[in-house]
Short mmCIF file of C-alpha atoms in Angstrom, two decimals:
data_model
loop_
_atom_site.label_atom_id
_atom_site.label_comp_id
_atom_site.label_asym_id
_atom_site.label_seq_id
_atom_site.Cartn_x
_atom_site.Cartn_y
_atom_site.Cartn_z
CA ALA A 27 39.75 107.04 -5.37
CA GLN A 28 37.23 109.77 -4.86
CA LYS A 29 37.62 112.53 -2.37
CA VAL A 30 35.85 115.72 -1.38
CA THR A 31 37.67 118.45 0.50
CA GLN A 32 35.98 121.28 2.32
CA ALA A 33 38.94 123.19 3.65
CA GLN A 34 36.90 125.62 5.72
CA THR A 35 36.03 123.86 8.95
CA GLU A 36 34.16 126.80 10.45
CA ILE A 37 33.01 130.16 9.16
CA SER A 38 31.42 132.89 11.19
CA VAL A 39 29.91 136.01 9.64
CA VAL A 40 27.53 138.76 10.57
CA GLU A 41 24.01 138.67 9.19
CA LYS A 42 23.57 140.15 5.70
CA GLU A 43 27.14 139.40 4.70
CA ASP A 44 27.76 137.22 1.66
CA VAL A 45 29.60 133.98 2.32
CA THR A 46 31.15 131.37 0.04
CA LEU A 47 31.70 127.77 1.04
CA ASP A 48 34.43 126.01 -0.89
CA CYS A 49 34.34 122.46 -2.19
CA VAL A 50 37.11 120.74 -4.11
CA TYR A 51 36.72 117.20 -5.37
CA GLU A 52 38.88 114.46 -6.83
CA THR A 53 37.78 111.74 -9.19
CA ARG A 54 39.19 109.99 -12.22
CA ASP A 55 35.75 109.36 -13.62
CA THR A 56 34.27 111.47 -16.37
CA THR A 57 30.65 111.10 -15.35
CA TYR A 58 29.76 112.06 -11.83
CA TYR A 59 27.30 114.01 -9.71
CA LEU A 60 27.94 116.70 -7.15
CA PHE A 61 25.62 117.60 -4.31
CA TRP A 62 25.26 120.08 -1.50
CA TYR A 63 23.43 119.27 1.71
CA LYS A 64 22.57 121.40 4.73
CA GLN A 65 22.47 119.97 8.25
CA PRO A 66 20.76 122.37 10.67
CA PRO A 67 21.01 121.86 14.45
CA SER A 68 18.03 119.51 14.29
CA GLY A 69 20.34 117.01 12.59
CA GLU A 70 18.45 116.10 9.43
CA LEU A 71 20.39 116.55 6.18
CA VAL A 72 18.50 118.67 3.70
CA PHE A 73 19.19 118.31 -0.02
CA LEU A 74 20.06 121.61 -1.71
CA ILE A 75 21.33 120.90 -5.21
CA ARG A 76 22.54 118.24 -7.62
CA ARG A 77 24.87 118.87 -10.55
CA ASN A 78 26.13 116.42 -13.16
CA SER A 79 29.63 116.62 -14.57
CA PHE A 80 28.45 117.71 -18.00
CA ASP A 81 26.54 120.72 -16.81
CA GLU A 82 28.83 123.57 -15.82
CA GLN A 83 26.16 126.23 -15.80
CA ASN A 84 26.01 128.19 -12.61
CA GLU A 85 22.78 127.98 -10.70
CA ILE A 86 20.94 130.50 -8.62
CA SER A 87 18.07 129.77 -6.28
CA GLY A 88 16.99 132.78 -4.30
CA ARG A 89 19.88 133.79 -2.06
CA TYR A 90 21.80 130.62 -2.92
CA SER A 91 24.11 130.21 -5.89
CA TRP A 92 26.52 127.54 -7.00
CA ASN A 93 29.63 127.82 -9.14
CA PHE A 94 30.81 124.60 -10.78
CA GLN A 95 34.24 124.73 -12.43
CA LYS A 96 35.47 121.47 -13.87
CA SER A 97 38.88 122.97 -14.69
CA THR A 98 39.61 123.47 -11.00
CA SER A 99 37.45 120.56 -9.75
CA SER A 100 35.48 122.93 -7.58
CA PHE A 101 31.82 123.29 -6.75
CA ASN A 102 31.47 126.33 -4.53
CA PHE A 103 28.34 127.52 -2.77
CA THR A 104 27.55 131.17 -2.07
CA ILE A 105 24.89 132.53 0.24
CA THR A 106 24.02 136.15 -0.45
CA ALA A 107 22.71 138.40 2.31
CA SER A 108 23.07 135.66 4.90
CA GLN A 109 20.45 135.17 7.60
CA VAL A 110 20.60 133.60 11.04
CA VAL A 111 18.50 130.67 9.74
CA ASP A 112 21.35 129.80 7.38
CA SER A 113 23.41 128.68 10.36
CA ALA A 114 24.11 124.99 9.83
CA VAL A 115 26.75 122.53 8.75
CA TYR A 116 26.99 122.33 4.97
CA PHE A 117 28.25 119.23 3.19
CA CYS A 118 29.49 118.84 -0.34
CA ALA A 119 29.28 115.32 -1.79
CA LEU A 120 30.40 113.44 -4.90
CA ARG A 121 29.11 110.32 -6.57
CA SER A 122 30.61 108.76 -9.68
CA ILE A 123 28.60 106.72 -12.11
CA GLN A 124 31.51 104.34 -12.58
CA GLY A 125 33.44 102.32 -10.04
CA ALA A 126 32.27 102.02 -6.46
CA GLN A 127 29.43 104.53 -6.95
CA LYS A 128 29.39 105.45 -3.28
CA LEU A 129 28.26 108.89 -2.22
CA VAL A 130 31.36 110.48 -0.70
CA PHE A 131 30.95 113.46 1.63
CA GLY A 132 33.35 116.19 2.55
CA GLN A 133 33.99 116.89 6.22
CA GLY A 134 31.52 119.74 6.24
CA THR A 135 31.73 123.47 6.96
CA ARG A 136 30.05 124.80 10.07
CA LEU A 137 28.54 128.15 9.20
CA THR A 138 27.44 130.51 11.96
CA ILE A 139 25.52 133.64 11.11
CA ASN A 140 25.57 136.15 13.93
CA PRO A 141 22.79 138.72 14.32
CA LYS B 5 4.50 113.23 0.60
CA ALA B 6 5.84 111.97 3.88
CA GLY B 7 9.60 112.10 4.29
CA VAL B 8 12.00 109.38 5.30
CA THR B 9 11.20 108.03 8.73
CA GLN B 10 13.57 106.27 11.06
CA THR B 11 12.83 104.38 14.24
CA PRO B 12 13.77 104.54 16.97
CA ARG B 13 15.09 108.09 17.21
CA TYR B 14 17.21 107.41 20.26
CA LEU B 15 18.68 104.23 21.61
CA ILE B 16 20.95 103.34 24.50
CA LYS B 17 22.60 99.93 24.45
CA THR B 18 25.31 98.12 26.35
CA ARG B 19 28.53 96.80 24.86
CA GLY B 20 28.07 93.35 23.43
CA GLN B 21 24.38 93.76 22.68
CA GLN B 22 22.90 93.95 19.21
CA VAL B 23 20.60 96.56 17.73
CA THR B 24 18.23 96.85 14.78
CA LEU B 25 17.38 100.20 13.23
CA SER B 26 14.51 100.72 10.85
CA CYS B 27 14.00 103.04 7.89
CA SER B 28 10.91 103.75 5.81
CA PRO B 29 11.72 105.53 2.56
CA ILE B 30 9.69 108.15 0.76
CA SER B 31 6.83 106.54 -1.13
CA GLY B 32 7.98 105.45 -4.57
CA HIS B 33 11.67 105.46 -3.69
CA ARG B 34 13.36 102.14 -4.30
CA SER B 35 16.88 102.91 -3.18
CA VAL B 36 17.88 103.13 0.49
CA SER B 37 21.32 103.99 1.83
CA TRP B 38 22.69 104.04 5.35
CA TYR B 39 25.37 106.30 6.80
CA GLN B 40 27.16 106.60 10.09
CA GLN B 41 27.94 110.09 11.34
CA THR B 42 30.45 110.74 14.11
CA PRO B 43 32.32 113.92 15.08
CA GLY B 44 35.66 112.33 14.31
CA GLN B 45 34.96 110.46 11.07
CA GLY B 46 32.18 112.56 9.61
CA LEU B 47 29.62 110.96 7.32
CA GLN B 48 30.59 107.48 6.29
CA PHE B 49 28.72 105.24 3.89
CA LEU B 50 27.55 101.92 5.26
CA PHE B 51 25.55 100.27 2.50
CA GLU B 52 23.02 100.82 -0.23
CA TYR B 53 20.06 98.71 -1.28
CA PHE B 54 18.04 98.85 -4.44
CA SER B 55 15.12 96.53 -5.15
CA GLU B 56 16.06 94.32 -2.18
CA THR B 57 19.64 93.85 -3.41
CA GLN B 58 22.72 95.28 -1.78
CA ARG B 59 24.46 97.38 -4.44
CA ASN B 60 27.28 98.80 -2.41
CA LYS B 61 28.95 98.34 0.92
CA GLY B 62 31.28 100.65 2.81
CA ASN B 63 34.35 99.75 4.80
CA PHE B 64 32.69 98.53 7.96
CA PRO B 65 33.17 95.21 9.75
CA GLY B 66 30.78 92.34 9.21
CA ARG B 67 29.03 93.21 12.49
CA PHE B 68 27.15 95.78 10.42
CA SER B 69 24.52 94.30 8.16
CA GLY B 70 21.34 95.35 6.50
CA ARG B 71 18.48 94.30 4.33
CA GLN B 72 15.68 95.72 2.29
CA PHE B 73 12.17 94.41 2.05
CA SER B 74 9.85 94.21 -0.94
CA ASN B 75 8.11 97.43 0.15
CA SER B 76 11.52 99.18 0.08
CA ARG B 77 11.65 99.54 3.86
CA SER B 78 15.09 98.78 5.20
CA GLU B 79 16.70 97.65 8.41
CA MET B 80 20.27 97.69 9.58
CA ASN B 81 21.66 95.54 12.32
CA VAL B 82 24.76 95.94 14.42
CA SER B 83 25.82 92.94 16.44
CA THR B 84 28.26 92.78 19.36
CA LEU B 85 28.12 96.52 19.92
CA GLU B 86 31.31 98.40 20.74
CA LEU B 87 31.72 101.81 22.36
CA GLY B 88 32.93 103.15 19.02
CA ASP B 89 29.59 102.34 17.42
CA SER B 90 28.03 105.29 19.23
CA ALA B 91 26.92 107.57 16.43
CA LEU B 92 24.06 109.09 14.50
CA TYR B 93 22.84 106.58 11.93
CA LEU B 94 21.22 108.19 8.94
CA CYS B 95 19.04 106.56 6.35
CA ALA B 96 18.47 108.12 2.94
CA SER B 97 16.16 107.20 0.11
CA SER B 98 16.13 108.04 -3.57
CA LEU B 99 14.19 107.13 -6.68
CA GLY B 100 17.11 105.06 -7.86
CA PRO B 101 20.84 104.67 -7.44
CA VAL B 102 23.68 106.97 -8.48
CA GLU B 103 22.25 109.93 -10.37
CA TYR B 104 19.34 110.68 -8.07
CA GLU B 105 19.60 112.90 -5.02
CA GLN B 106 19.13 111.24 -1.68
CA TYR B 107 16.67 112.44 0.91
CA PHE B 108 17.64 111.85 4.49
CA GLY B 109 15.69 110.87 7.55
CA PRO B 110 16.17 112.44 10.99
CA GLY B 111 18.53 109.68 12.09
CA THR B 112 18.80 107.31 15.02
CA ARG B 113 21.13 108.42 17.79
CA LEU B 114 22.77 105.28 19.18
CA THR B 115 24.70 105.44 22.42
CA VAL B 116 26.69 102.40 23.51
CA THR B 117 27.71 102.29 27.18
#
């Protein structure tokens, strides 16, 4: 079975602080994809990044960076110099290429950036 | 390119009624998935269609059904509505299944009274 765990239910920080959102996944498959989505108060999920299981390179996009570590089954997301507009619920998701192939989401982390 | 559109955005129904939700994917996308989002259960997968064929189905009762048309537009139907069906229903489209990222619509907020 596949599972995604986002242990941090809520995080609150002050603007300009760095913040890391944790994501731990479980799968027996060797080929899979990991995703991060952002859900702002408006409700629409916004795609942030996709990673396949064979690519463990870290990625940086502006203030966002992702750290994928297969050895610990983690795919963590860091926001540097956070801004109020980063306030949202962030979801980590997993999809295996074998088996059921469903996109499985974690429970989400509600991030609040205070001015 | 226009994003994923869902209609209606809001819906209020009574227990026992049925409802049909509609989703228009991004142009060129052939895969459409549906999700139910509730505060208690989070985001749960309903079903996925690709080229008019259902590829995957989540663990929902048979009251939940869907279909995809030749233009990739999709509909989902819930019959004999229950109070517990109140949720945000999200549609997502992608170029294809599995390895492609999904792009989500704004959702349909269904309230069952």
